[in-house]
Amino acid sequence: MKPLKESSVAIVGLGLMGASMAWKLKRDATASQIWGVVHRQETGEKALKRGIVDRISTWEEAQSADILILATPARTIVKQIEEISGKPGLVMDLGSTKGTIVQAMEMLPEGVQAVGGHPMCGKETSGIDAADPELYQGCTFVLVPTSRTNEDAMETARKLALSLGSRPLVLDADRHDRLVAVISHLPYAVSAALMWLASDLSEEDEAVLEVASSGFRDTSRLAASDARMMKDILLTNREKVLDLLETYQEYISRLAKALESGDEKSLLELLRSIRESRMAWGKKKGWR
């Protein structure tokens, strides 16, 4: 493969993730050319006006790029992989689930290299207007090898992640999907259910909105995530999310039983143990 500095990079989908990546790569002159492929003309015009990409290309032209990056919803990524008939040097994706996507990558045309990717960053807001060239700074960028991944392809993917300010981490698809179900997909489901409950309660007593403060704001934040994107994430990682929802219900039940017992000492010990775990994680991750 060409050195990254001499490579053309085509990014399909200039929403939050795709536009943020394109902007960073173009601003830092990481590659020779940054192309964007968009569904809406308005998005392409914004990308050009803001200097996010060098030019807007067609889907067919993008397949001739040295690096083709699919930054669309997970199920759309699978369809796009199935439609690739050209000869990009390397195909990567930014999907939040990997099993289904990597499986599709195994069927790419002969000679096309592929690496699954998932940068562990984002916002609850979406679209090109939310793009930020520093979005990837400091985040973990998971790289998932496939049967179509040689050493050269993985090294290119690693250098791309590093150029964004990310920390590359290699995981297999099944392990990735199990881990992100715990720390990303389940939190969204919990946040969505909480918002659903509060919204229904507000129909009975509108004062719930008046008393809602920072705790509810922070806990319900993920419920504001893009619904189409989250639908695809949940459906493409359905089995693992369902398993974890069942396990989570068991933990909620155990907490409810501790509260029901009225045993203050046991309840305090449980809450302190949970708090200590969160504090330890926060210290390691630099969270507040």
Short mmCIF file of C-alpha atoms in Angstrom, two decimals, residues 19 61 68 136 139 201-202 261 267 274:
data_model
loop_
_atom_site.label_atom_id
_atom_site.label_comp_id
_atom_site.label_asym_id
_atom_site.label_seq_id
_atom_site.Cartn_x
_atom_site.Cartn_y
_atom_site.Cartn_z
CA ALA A 19 -16.85 14.81 8.74
CA GLU A 61 -15.26 7.05 -7.93
CA LEU A 68 -12.19 3.84 1.48
CA TYR A 136 -10.91 11.56 18.01
CA CYS A 139 -9.96 8.12 22.32
CA LEU A 201 -44.75 10.28 34.22
CA SER A 202 -44.83 13.87 32.96
CA SER A 261 -34.93 -5.52 53.24
CA LEU A 267 -27.38 -1.36 51.74
CA ILE A 274 -20.29 0.38 43.84
#
